[in-house]
PDB file of C-alpha atoms in Angstrom:
ATOM      1  CA  MET A 117       7.320   0.693  17.840  1.00  0.00           C
ATOM      2  CA  VAL A 118       4.665   3.447  17.907  1.00  0.00           C
ATOM      3  CA  ILE A 119       1.282   3.971  16.357  1.00  0.00           C
ATOM      4  CA  LYS A 120       0.564   7.538  15.294  1.00  0.00           C
ATOM      5  CA  THR A 121      -2.927   8.799  14.533  1.00  0.00           C
ATOM      6  CA  TYR A 122      -3.701  11.418  11.943  1.00  0.00           C
ATOM      7  CA  ASP A 123      -7.108  13.071  11.391  1.00  0.00           C
ATOM      8  CA  ALA A 124      -8.574  16.506  10.798  1.00  0.00           C
ATOM      9  CA  TYR A 125      -6.823  17.837  13.858  1.00  0.00           C
ATOM     10  CA  THR A 126      -3.438  16.291  13.657  1.00  0.00           C
ATOM     11  CA  ARG A 127      -2.822  16.944   9.992  1.00  0.00           C
ATOM     12  CA  LEU A 128      -0.248  15.318   7.840  1.00  0.00           C
ATOM     13  CA  SER A 129       2.307  17.355   5.999  1.00  0.00           C
ATOM     14  CA  THR A 130       2.212  17.000   2.189  1.00  0.00           C
ATOM     15  CA  MET A 131       5.657  15.297   2.481  1.00  0.00           C
ATOM     16  CA  GLU A 132       4.347  12.797   5.015  1.00  0.00           C
ATOM     17  CA  ALA A 133       1.092  12.193   2.979  1.00  0.00           C
ATOM     18  CA  ASN A 134       3.143  11.419  -0.139  1.00  0.00           C
ATOM     19  CA  ARG A 135       5.453   8.960   1.910  1.00  0.00           C
ATOM     20  CA  PHE A 136       2.365   7.239   3.170  1.00  0.00           C
ATOM     21  CA  ALA A 137       0.820   7.058  -0.345  1.00  0.00           C
ATOM     22  CA  ASN A 138       4.111   5.613  -1.744  1.00  0.00           C
ATOM     23  CA  PHE A 139       4.179   3.045   1.061  1.00  0.00           C
ATOM     24  CA  LEU A 140       0.668   1.925   0.507  1.00  0.00           C
ATOM     25  CA  PHE A 141       1.214   1.704  -3.269  1.00  0.00           C
ATOM     26  CA  ASP A 142       4.427  -0.241  -2.967  1.00  0.00           C
ATOM     27  CA  HIS A 143       3.119  -2.721  -0.370  1.00  0.00           C
ATOM     28  CA  GLN A 144      -0.455  -3.274  -1.228  1.00  0.00           C
ATOM     29  CA  GLU A 145      -1.490  -6.633  -2.537  1.00  0.00           C
ATOM     30  CA  GLY A 146      -4.475  -7.920  -4.495  1.00  0.00           C
ATOM     31  CA  LYS A 147      -6.212  -5.376  -6.653  1.00  0.00           C
ATOM     32  CA  LYS A 148      -3.906  -2.330  -6.833  1.00  0.00           C
ATOM     33  CA  ALA A 149      -5.241   1.115  -6.184  1.00  0.00           C
ATOM     34  CA  THR A 150      -3.658   3.977  -7.976  1.00  0.00           C
ATOM     35  CA  LYS A 151      -1.571   6.601  -6.122  1.00  0.00           C
ATOM     36  CA  LYS A 152      -4.207   9.209  -6.974  1.00  0.00           C
ATOM     37  CA  ALA A 153      -6.916   7.122  -5.378  1.00  0.00           C
ATOM     38  CA  ILE A 154      -4.711   6.434  -2.400  1.00  0.00           C
ATOM     39  CA  ARG A 155      -3.882  10.152  -1.877  1.00  0.00           C
ATOM     40  CA  LYS A 156      -7.608  10.953  -2.178  1.00  0.00           C
ATOM     41  CA  ALA A 157      -8.486   8.453   0.707  1.00  0.00           C
ATOM     42  CA  ILE A 158      -5.778  10.028   2.801  1.00  0.00           C
ATOM     43  CA  GLN A 159      -6.853  13.514   2.009  1.00  0.00           C
ATOM     44  CA  TYR A 160     -10.457  12.565   2.939  1.00  0.00           C
ATOM     45  CA  SER A 161      -9.363  11.040   6.211  1.00  0.00           C
ATOM     46  CA  THR A 162      -7.481  14.208   7.239  1.00  0.00           C
ATOM     47  CA  LYS A 163     -10.259  16.505   5.833  1.00  0.00           C
ATOM     48  CA  ASP A 164      -7.853  18.059   3.268  1.00  0.00           C
ATOM     49  CA  ILE A 165     -10.825  17.517   0.844  1.00  0.00           C
ATOM     50  CA  PRO A 166     -14.385  18.049   1.825  1.00  0.00           C
ATOM     51  CA  GLY A 167     -16.017  15.129   3.597  1.00  0.00           C
ATOM     52  CA  LEU A 168     -16.637  13.604   7.001  1.00  0.00           C
ATOM     53  CA  GLY A 169     -13.048  12.747   7.603  1.00  0.00           C
ATOM     54  CA  GLY A 170     -11.614   9.648   9.246  1.00  0.00           C
ATOM     55  CA  TYR A 171      -8.176   8.491  10.404  1.00  0.00           C
ATOM     56  CA  VAL A 172      -4.811   7.429   9.219  1.00  0.00           C
ATOM     57  CA  PHE A 173      -2.957   5.100  11.596  1.00  0.00           C
ATOM     58  CA  ALA A 174       0.672   4.677  11.023  1.00  0.00           C
ATOM     59  CA  MET A 175       2.716   2.076  12.878  1.00  0.00           C
ATOM     60  CA  GLU A 176       6.475   2.987  12.743  1.00  0.00           C
ATOM     61  CA  ASP A 177       9.800   1.889  14.115  1.00  0.00           C
ATOM     62  CA  LYS A 178      12.130   4.770  14.072  1.00  0.00           C
ATOM     63  CA  ASP A 179      11.617   6.152  10.570  1.00  0.00           C
ATOM     64  CA  GLU A 180      10.370   2.951   9.061  1.00  0.00           C
ATOM     65  CA  ILE A 181       6.705   2.424   8.189  1.00  0.00           C
ATOM     66  CA  LEU A 182       5.640  -1.042   9.381  1.00  0.00           C
ATOM     67  CA  GLY A 183       1.953  -0.707   8.579  1.00  0.00           C
ATOM     68  CA  LEU A 184      -0.641   1.754   7.691  1.00  0.00           C
ATOM     69  CA  ALA A 185      -4.539   1.861   8.092  1.00  0.00           C
ATOM     70  CA  VAL A 186      -6.688   4.500   6.344  1.00  0.00           C
ATOM     71  CA  VAL A 187     -10.230   4.734   7.531  1.00  0.00           C
ATOM     72  CA  ASN A 188     -12.914   6.932   5.971  1.00  0.00           C
ATOM     73  CA  LYS A 189     -16.054   7.957   7.922  1.00  0.00           C
ATOM     74  CA  THR A 190     -19.192   7.211   6.019  1.00  0.00           C
ATOM     75  CA  GLY A 191     -21.806   9.111   8.017  1.00  0.00           C
ATOM     76  CA  MET A 192     -24.324   6.332   7.191  1.00  0.00           C
ATOM     77  CA  GLY A 193     -24.433   4.458  10.450  1.00  0.00           C
ATOM     78  CA  ASP A 194     -28.076   3.618  10.236  1.00  0.00           C
ATOM     79  CA  TYR A 195     -27.760   1.353   7.188  1.00  0.00           C
ATOM     80  CA  ILE A 196     -23.991   0.729   6.374  1.00  0.00           C
ATOM     81  CA  PRO A 197     -21.023   0.856   8.777  1.00  0.00           C
ATOM     82  CA  GLU A 198     -19.862   4.233  10.132  1.00  0.00           C
ATOM     83  CA  ASN A 199     -16.313   3.530   9.114  1.00  0.00           C
ATOM     84  CA  PHE A 200     -14.845   2.057   5.972  1.00  0.00           C
ATOM     85  CA  LEU A 201     -11.233   0.605   6.338  1.00  0.00           C
ATOM     86  CA  VAL A 202     -10.036   1.777   2.789  1.00  0.00           C
ATOM     87  CA  PHE A 203      -6.479   0.545   3.177  1.00  0.00           C
ATOM     88  CA  PHE A 204      -4.784  -1.854   5.559  1.00  0.00           C
ATOM     89  CA  VAL A 205      -1.252  -2.596   4.428  1.00  0.00           C
ATOM     90  CA  ILE A 206       1.733  -4.242   6.238  1.00  0.00           C
ATOM     91  CA  HIS A 207       5.302  -3.820   5.099  1.00  0.00           C
ATOM     92  CA  ARG A 208       6.277  -6.878   3.071  1.00  0.00           C
ATOM     93  CA  GLU A 209       9.375  -7.599   5.324  1.00  0.00           C
ATOM     94  CA  HIS A 210       7.381  -7.360   8.539  1.00  0.00           C
ATOM     95  CA  ARG A 211       4.360  -9.569   7.884  1.00  0.00           C
ATOM     96  CA  GLY A 212       3.537 -12.355  10.197  1.00  0.00           C
ATOM     97  CA  ASN A 213       5.205 -10.656  13.161  1.00  0.00           C
ATOM     98  CA  ASP A 214       1.863  -9.582  14.908  1.00  0.00           C
ATOM     99  CA  ILE A 215       2.043  -6.103  13.401  1.00  0.00           C
ATOM    100  CA  GLU A 216      -1.105  -6.567  11.512  1.00  0.00           C
ATOM    101  CA  LYS A 217      -2.886  -7.645  14.760  1.00  0.00           C
ATOM    102  CA  LYS A 218      -1.666  -4.750  16.737  1.00  0.00           C
ATOM    103  CA  LEU A 219      -2.504  -2.285  14.012  1.00  0.00           C
ATOM    104  CA  LEU A 220      -5.956  -3.664  13.522  1.00  0.00           C
ATOM    105  CA  ASP A 221      -6.661  -3.763  17.233  1.00  0.00           C
ATOM    106  CA  TYR A 222      -5.568  -0.171  17.590  1.00  0.00           C
ATOM    107  CA  THR A 223      -7.676   0.825  14.534  1.00  0.00           C
ATOM    108  CA  LEU A 224     -10.816  -0.997  15.853  1.00  0.00           C
ATOM    109  CA  GLN A 225     -10.440   0.472  19.296  1.00  0.00           C
ATOM    110  CA  TYR A 226     -10.212   4.030  18.012  1.00  0.00           C
ATOM    111  CA  CYS A 227     -13.047   3.845  15.495  1.00  0.00           C
ATOM    112  CA  LYS A 228     -16.525   4.277  16.953  1.00  0.00           C
ATOM    113  CA  GLY A 229     -19.323   2.258  15.373  1.00  0.00           C
ATOM    114  CA  ASP A 230     -19.152  -0.558  12.826  1.00  0.00           C
ATOM    115  CA  VAL A 231     -16.217  -1.023  10.424  1.00  0.00           C
ATOM    116  CA  ALA A 232     -16.345  -2.434   6.864  1.00  0.00           C
ATOM    117  CA  ILE A 233     -13.512  -3.488   4.592  1.00  0.00           C
ATOM    118  CA  HIS A 234     -13.464  -4.953   1.029  1.00  0.00           C
ATOM    119  CA  ILE A 235     -11.501  -7.946   0.432  1.00  0.00           C
ATOM    120  CA  THR A 236     -10.724  -8.285  -3.265  1.00  0.00           C
ATOM    121  CA  ASP A 237      -9.372 -11.798  -3.476  1.00  0.00           C
ATOM    122  CA  GLU A 238      -7.630 -14.545  -1.535  1.00  0.00           C
ATOM    123  CA  ASN A 239      -4.068 -13.320  -2.550  1.00  0.00           C
ATOM    124  CA  GLN A 240      -4.730 -10.057  -0.609  1.00  0.00           C
ATOM    125  CA  TYR A 241      -2.570  -9.680   2.523  1.00  0.00           C
ATOM    126  CA  PRO A 242      -3.889  -9.753   5.238  1.00  0.00           C
ATOM    127  CA  ASN A 243      -6.628 -12.006   3.720  1.00  0.00           C
ATOM    128  CA  LYS A 244     -10.104 -12.767   4.474  1.00  0.00           C
ATOM    129  CA  LYS A 245      -9.310 -15.427   7.085  1.00  0.00           C
ATOM    130  CA  PHE A 246      -7.348 -12.734   9.116  1.00  0.00           C
ATOM    131  CA  PHE A 247     -10.391 -10.442   9.174  1.00  0.00           C
ATOM    132  CA  GLU A 248     -12.746 -13.162  10.015  1.00  0.00           C
ATOM    133  CA  GLU A 249     -10.706 -14.143  12.933  1.00  0.00           C
ATOM    134  CA  LYS A 250     -10.864 -10.470  14.241  1.00  0.00           C
ATOM    135  CA  GLY A 251     -14.711 -10.693  14.124  1.00  0.00           C
ATOM    136  CA  PHE A 252     -15.438  -9.438  10.529  1.00  0.00           C
ATOM    137  CA  ASN A 253     -18.024 -11.384   8.511  1.00  0.00           C
ATOM    138  CA  ALA A 254     -19.369 -11.346   4.942  1.00  0.00           C
ATOM    139  CA  THR A 255     -22.715  -9.656   4.903  1.00  0.00           C
ATOM    140  CA  HIS A 256     -23.427  -9.262   1.100  1.00  0.00           C
ATOM    141  CA  LEU A 257     -21.904  -9.448  -2.388  1.00  0.00           C
ATOM    142  CA  GLU A 258     -21.100  -6.070  -3.762  1.00  0.00           C
ATOM    143  CA  MET A 259     -21.630  -5.291  -7.408  1.00  0.00           C
ATOM    144  CA  ARG A 260     -20.530  -2.213  -9.352  1.00  0.00           C
ATOM    145  CA  LEU A 261     -21.335  -0.546 -12.470  1.00  0.00           C
ATOM    146  CA  ASN A 262     -18.180   1.188 -13.396  1.00  0.00           C
ATOM    147  CA  ARG A 263     -18.612   4.129 -15.751  1.00  0.00           C
TER     148      ARG A 263
END
């Protein structure tokens, strides 16, 4: 089992980015993101589209993806967290095997500054309790005007 890190310097091939997007789409729980939104978050992380970048962390065993974390940098550390954990998804068949803990520990160790994540509902996996046990806390209620 190995965790690979991708960013602006260790780019993803188009084929690998699509493989990761398909994994995230197929294994996400709670409110589903579109493949287009997933690809955009990955492209932002690796600076394939303009922005501050971030990271994609892939935990794999041989050629099987066990879990993925996608982090986008915000550049707003003075008033919101410097890092936003956009996606944190574990393969359905490997949940509860400590993979989520190892991947999150690696992600948090690698990211400099505070980290935020949105939890959409209690059916999301991993859920709110998992992140609270790792030191995350609810700081506010987010409201959106979708246009």
